[in-house]
């Protein structure tokens, strides 16, 4: 059975993820704005271990529900320290859905394509090197299977 990832635009997230550096924001209008540039998310992430299990689950689910936006921003970001913080704090520990990654890699956010996957996903070597460091075995397997040897 082939599953297709469809971004859930009806499920209103708690936070508005944006970046004042890059002037990019999601379309959501939440009460709490998280600015990637100011690393507003860092205090939330740093305090996760002090939260109740229920609060941790809510925050982690929020991060995962916004992962398409987080990944797109990460790929488009040209600030090295900022790029690395996004990866270390949000993507590495919380990207665990291969369908989300596949959706992003098939989108027009990937412009510098060097490698084309077997299903049409696109990636460039620097992004592939970074994503292979994600904690999730599901993501590692996806990358291994998708980008075996097909090169543009």
XYZ file of N, CA and C in Angstrom:
456
model
N 0.850 -1.183 0.000
C 0.000 0.000 0.000
C 0.894 1.244 0.000
N 0.654 2.155 -0.919
C 1.405 3.402 -0.990
C 0.689 4.478 -0.189
N 1.359 5.017 0.786
C 0.793 6.112 1.565
C 1.286 7.422 0.977
N 0.438 8.416 0.978
C 0.822 9.728 0.468
C 0.727 10.712 1.617
N 1.767 11.511 1.783
C 1.748 12.526 2.823
C 1.001 13.742 2.314
N 0.000 14.178 3.058
C -0.740 15.393 2.725
C -0.623 16.326 3.923
N -0.011 17.502 3.718
C 0.122 18.436 4.846
C -1.249 18.767 5.422
N -1.325 18.759 6.719
C -2.589 19.003 7.414
C -2.757 20.491 7.672
N -3.436 21.181 6.763
C -3.640 22.617 6.918
C -4.861 22.931 7.775
N -5.668 21.916 8.052
C -6.854 22.135 8.868
C -6.546 22.071 10.351
N -5.509 21.327 10.701
C -5.101 21.214 12.091
C -4.301 22.461 12.457
N -4.885 23.351 13.234
C -4.218 24.610 13.550
C -3.146 24.407 14.613
N -1.887 24.641 14.228
C -0.801 24.498 15.196
C -0.857 25.578 16.272
N -0.163 25.315 17.349
C -0.117 26.234 18.475
C 0.797 27.417 18.202
N 1.852 27.202 17.429
C 2.854 28.232 17.193
C 2.845 28.704 15.754
N 3.317 29.910 15.544
C 3.576 30.411 14.200
C 5.078 30.371 14.006
N 5.546 29.555 13.085
C 6.965 29.404 12.827
C 7.351 30.373 11.721
N 8.340 31.191 11.978
C 8.773 32.164 10.980
C 10.250 32.474 11.187
N 10.793 33.295 10.310
C 12.182 33.714 10.456
C 12.307 35.166 10.030
N 12.640 36.034 10.952
C 12.777 37.445 10.624
C 14.040 37.715 9.813
N 15.005 36.786 9.847
C 16.191 36.916 8.992
C 15.798 36.802 7.530
N 15.068 35.757 7.249
C 14.752 35.423 5.869
C 13.412 36.002 5.418
N 12.702 36.610 6.322
C 11.391 37.196 6.041
C 10.410 36.156 5.519
N 10.516 34.939 6.044
C 9.615 33.876 5.635
C 8.813 33.440 6.841
N 7.547 33.151 6.598
C 6.695 32.716 7.697
C 5.668 31.731 7.174
N 5.120 30.978 8.067
C 4.025 30.103 7.694
C 2.772 30.946 7.543
N 1.719 30.313 7.049
C 0.483 31.054 6.823
C -0.414 31.075 8.064
N -0.003 30.391 9.101
C -0.835 30.304 10.297
C -0.783 31.577 11.125
N -1.844 31.830 11.864
C -1.925 33.010 12.723
C -2.185 32.554 14.163
N -1.147 32.120 14.828
C -1.302 31.639 16.193
C -1.023 32.740 17.206
N -1.300 32.404 18.429
C -1.044 33.311 19.538
C 0.447 33.412 19.840
N 1.156 32.323 19.703
C 2.571 32.284 20.068
C 3.393 32.248 18.789
N 4.217 33.265 18.576
C 5.061 33.287 17.387
C 6.455 32.813 17.750
N 6.949 31.870 16.976
C 8.290 31.351 17.155
C 9.132 31.882 16.001
N 10.106 32.701 16.311
C 10.964 33.288 15.285
C 12.254 32.475 15.205
N 12.454 31.815 14.058
C 13.661 31.015 13.879
C 14.914 31.867 14.076
N 14.900 33.095 13.557
C 16.088 33.956 13.603
C 16.492 34.274 15.035
N 15.514 34.543 15.866
C 15.800 34.851 17.264
C 15.922 33.595 18.110
N 15.764 32.464 17.444
C 15.848 31.166 18.115
C 14.900 31.074 19.308
N 13.695 31.604 19.121
C 12.679 31.535 20.168
C 12.399 30.092 20.579
N 12.553 29.175 19.648
C 12.260 27.779 19.930
C 13.279 27.164 20.889
N 14.468 27.765 20.992
C 15.526 27.182 21.819
C 15.103 27.039 23.277
N 14.465 28.049 23.830
C 14.061 27.945 25.239
C 13.009 26.852 25.430
N 12.143 26.687 24.443
C 11.134 25.628 24.530
C 11.832 24.268 24.491
N 12.740 24.098 23.554
C 13.474 22.833 23.415
C 14.327 22.560 24.655
N 15.022 23.597 25.125
C 15.886 23.435 26.302
C 15.099 23.064 27.552
N 13.843 23.489 27.623
C 13.022 23.217 28.805
C 12.136 21.982 28.668
N 12.229 21.288 27.558
C 11.392 20.095 27.360
C 11.540 19.092 28.488
N 12.774 18.865 28.910
C 13.010 17.848 29.949
C 12.383 18.225 31.290
N 12.071 19.500 31.482
C 11.450 19.952 32.728
C 9.928 19.975 32.664
N 9.382 19.628 31.523
C 7.934 19.653 31.342
C 7.332 18.295 31.667
N 6.037 18.307 31.894
C 5.335 17.042 32.112
C 5.349 16.246 30.810
N 5.101 14.969 30.918
C 5.061 14.116 29.729
C 4.028 14.624 28.733
N 2.917 15.077 29.246
C 1.839 15.589 28.388
C 2.288 16.841 27.628
N 2.956 17.764 28.316
C 3.455 18.975 27.666
C 4.549 18.651 26.650
N 5.426 17.736 27.014
C 6.474 17.312 26.082
C 5.854 16.761 24.800
N 4.870 15.909 24.976
C 4.213 15.302 23.818
C 3.560 16.361 22.931
N 2.923 17.353 23.543
C 2.294 18.429 22.768
C 3.324 19.212 21.961
N 4.428 19.565 22.594
C 5.468 20.342 21.914
C 6.106 19.526 20.796
N 6.430 18.282 21.076
C 7.050 17.428 20.059
C 6.090 17.202 18.887
N 4.824 16.970 19.181
C 3.844 16.814 18.112
C 3.706 18.098 17.298
N 3.812 19.237 17.968
C 3.764 20.528 17.273
C 4.945 20.662 16.321
N 6.122 20.324 16.797
C 7.316 20.394 15.946
C 7.140 19.477 14.740
N 6.682 18.267 14.976
C 6.497 17.314 13.882
C 5.428 17.784 12.908
N 4.371 18.411 13.420
C 3.309 18.893 12.525
C 3.774 20.052 11.660
N 4.816 20.743 12.094
C 5.369 21.872 11.335
C 6.639 21.500 10.572
N 6.961 20.220 10.527
C 8.241 19.808 9.962
C 8.395 20.171 8.484
N 7.330 20.165 7.720
C 7.447 20.579 6.313
C 7.967 22.013 6.253
N 7.382 22.902 7.031
C 7.821 24.302 7.048
C 9.234 24.439 7.594
N 9.546 23.676 8.617
C 10.883 23.724 9.210
C 11.927 23.254 8.192
N 11.644 22.154 7.514
C 12.584 21.638 6.512
C 12.763 22.607 5.347
N 11.659 23.157 4.873
C 11.753 24.107 3.755
C 12.589 25.318 4.163
N 12.370 25.809 5.362
C 13.150 26.949 5.825
C 14.627 26.570 5.947
N 14.885 25.421 6.507
C 16.248 24.920 6.667
C 16.962 24.851 5.315
N 16.297 24.339 4.310
C 16.894 24.193 2.985
C 17.166 25.556 2.348
N 16.286 26.502 2.560
C 16.441 27.830 1.954
C 17.350 28.764 2.746
N 17.642 28.422 3.982
C 18.414 29.301 4.861
C 19.862 29.429 4.387
N 20.380 30.646 4.428
C 21.773 30.848 4.024
C 22.644 31.377 5.163
N 22.147 31.301 6.384
C 22.920 31.707 7.560
C 23.440 30.439 8.242
N 24.747 30.199 8.164
C 25.340 28.961 8.651
C 25.003 28.600 10.082
N 25.178 29.535 11.012
C 24.917 29.236 12.423
C 23.436 28.944 12.636
N 22.595 29.663 11.926
C 21.151 29.515 12.043
C 20.718 28.159 11.477
N 21.251 27.837 10.329
C 21.011 26.571 9.641
C 21.380 25.409 10.563
N 22.547 25.503 11.174
C 23.006 24.436 12.064
C 22.155 24.313 13.319
N 21.691 25.438 13.854
C 20.826 25.401 15.041
C 19.489 24.752 14.719
N 18.907 25.091 13.575
C 17.649 24.458 13.162
C 17.829 22.951 13.055
N 18.925 22.557 12.446
C 19.159 21.131 12.281
C 19.321 20.442 13.629
N 20.207 20.963 14.441
C 20.523 20.326 15.730
C 19.326 20.286 16.682
N 18.554 21.370 16.729
C 17.480 21.478 17.722
C 16.134 20.921 17.275
N 15.845 20.986 15.981
C 14.511 20.600 15.526
C 14.506 19.403 14.572
N 15.388 19.412 13.609
C 15.334 18.381 12.569
C 15.978 17.082 13.022
N 17.189 17.142 13.502
C 17.912 15.926 13.900
C 17.108 15.075 14.895
N 16.579 15.679 15.959
C 15.861 14.823 16.911
C 14.405 14.511 16.537
N 13.756 15.336 15.717
C 12.309 15.191 15.548
C 11.829 14.834 14.150
N 12.683 14.877 13.145
C 12.272 14.426 11.819
C 12.276 12.907 11.829
N 11.088 12.319 11.729
C 11.016 10.859 11.773
C 10.032 10.276 10.766
N 9.426 11.129 9.946
C 8.440 10.654 8.986
C 9.010 10.757 7.567
N 9.335 9.623 6.949
C 9.885 9.648 5.601
C 8.945 10.293 4.579
N 7.642 10.191 4.809
C 6.689 10.805 3.883
C 6.792 12.327 3.904
N 7.075 12.891 5.059
C 7.283 14.336 5.173
C 8.531 14.737 4.395
N 9.610 14.019 4.620
C 10.856 14.322 3.921
C 10.687 14.154 2.413
N 10.030 13.091 1.994
C 9.796 12.847 0.577
C 8.980 13.981 -0.050
N 7.972 14.444 0.657
C 7.141 15.555 0.178
C 7.999 16.802 -0.064
N 8.872 17.104 0.871
C 9.736 18.288 0.743
C 10.742 18.096 -0.380
N 11.343 16.915 -0.474
C 12.365 16.674 -1.493
C 11.783 16.609 -2.903
N 10.489 16.437 -3.010
C 9.830 16.458 -4.326
C 9.271 17.842 -4.648
N 9.400 18.770 -3.707
C 8.855 20.115 -3.913
C 9.863 20.989 -4.665
N 9.427 22.185 -5.003
C 10.296 23.106 -5.740
C 11.304 23.817 -4.838
N 11.352 23.478 -3.547
C 12.325 24.085 -2.640
C 13.745 23.604 -2.958
N 13.860 22.437 -3.573
C 15.165 21.907 -3.970
C 15.501 22.455 -5.353
N 16.486 23.330 -5.387
C 16.859 23.977 -6.646
C 18.201 23.472 -7.172
N 19.140 23.209 -6.294
C 20.489 22.782 -6.701
C 20.566 21.262 -6.727
N 19.775 20.654 -7.602
C 19.696 19.205 -7.646
C 20.937 18.598 -8.280
N 21.545 17.720 -7.584
C 22.676 16.952 -8.107
C 22.320 15.471 -8.179
N 21.430 15.039 -7.292
C 21.075 13.630 -7.202
C 19.552 13.511 -7.285
N 19.096 12.592 -8.126
C 17.667 12.337 -8.242
C 17.384 10.935 -7.732
N 16.390 10.829 -6.856
C 16.038 9.543 -6.278
C 15.199 8.700 -7.200
N 14.961 7.466 -6.782
C 14.230 6.525 -7.629
C 12.762 6.900 -7.802
N 12.191 7.667 -6.876
C 10.787 8.077 -7.008
C 10.642 9.523 -7.447
N 11.760 10.187 -7.745
C 11.691 11.576 -8.205
C 12.066 12.602 -7.153
N 12.375 12.168 -5.961
C 12.849 13.101 -4.937
C 14.210 13.634 -5.380
N 14.505 14.874 -5.003
C 15.757 15.519 -5.401
C 16.523 15.937 -4.154
N 17.838 15.877 -4.270
C 18.674 16.259 -3.136
C 20.030 16.704 -3.683
N 20.748 17.452 -2.904
C 22.121 17.811 -3.264
C 23.030 17.250 -2.173
N 24.307 17.025 -2.497
C 25.192 16.299 -1.576
C 25.264 16.870 -0.167
N 25.347 18.193 -0.019
C 25.453 18.782 1.328
C 24.215 18.488 2.162
N 23.031 18.552 1.533
C 21.793 18.250 2.250
C 21.735 16.772 2.604
N 22.140 15.919 1.692
C 22.140 14.484 1.965
C 23.077 14.151 3.133
N 24.253 14.760 3.143
C 25.207 14.532 4.241
C 24.627 14.966 5.578
N 23.885 16.062 5.573
C 23.283 16.559 6.805
C 22.139 15.639 7.250
N 21.252 15.297 6.323
C 20.063 14.515 6.679
C 20.388 13.098 7.125
N 21.473 12.549 6.661
C 21.839 11.189 7.077
C 22.180 11.155 8.574
N 22.399 12.333 9.167
C 22.709 12.432 10.597
C 21.461 12.525 11.483
N 20.280 12.542 10.867
C 19.033 12.575 11.635
C 18.958 11.319 12.498
N 18.392 11.449 13.698
C 18.339 10.335 14.648
C 17.467 9.163 14.187
N 16.440 9.444 13.412
C 15.459 8.426 13.052
C 15.990 7.384 12.063
N 15.897 6.104 12.430
C 16.274 5.039 11.486
C 15.381 5.046 10.240
N 14.119 5.481 10.393
C 13.211 5.551 9.239
C 13.717 6.531 8.190
N 14.262 7.639 8.633
C 14.795 8.646 7.707
C 16.075 8.124 7.056
N 16.915 7.502 7.837
C 18.152 6.935 7.282
C 17.839 5.880 6.226
N 16.855 5.032 6.495
C 16.450 4.007 5.529
C 15.863 4.637 4.274
N 15.044 5.657 4.448
C 14.472 6.356 3.299
C 15.587 6.907 2.401
N 16.555 7.594 2.995
C 17.647 8.184 2.222
C 18.462 7.102 1.510
N 18.731 6.031 2.214
C 19.511 4.928 1.641
C 18.769 4.304 0.461
N 17.477 4.070 0.613
C 16.689 3.437 -0.428
C 16.371 4.374 -1.585
N 16.101 5.621 -1.293
C 15.711 6.587 -2.333
C 16.874 6.991 -3.217
N 18.034 7.190 -2.625
C 19.169 7.744 -3.369
C 20.303 6.736 -3.535
N 19.976 5.539 -3.956
C 20.974 4.471 -4.103
C 22.117 4.887 -5.017
N 21.885 4.945 -6.289
C 22.973 5.277 -7.213
C 22.539 6.209 -8.347
N 21.283 6.607 -8.345
C 20.784 7.447 -9.431
C 21.351 8.859 -9.302
N 22.112 9.284 -10.292
C 22.721 10.617 -10.280
C 22.307 11.365 -11.534
N 22.013 12.655 -11.388
C 21.653 13.474 -12.557
C 22.867 13.791 -13.387
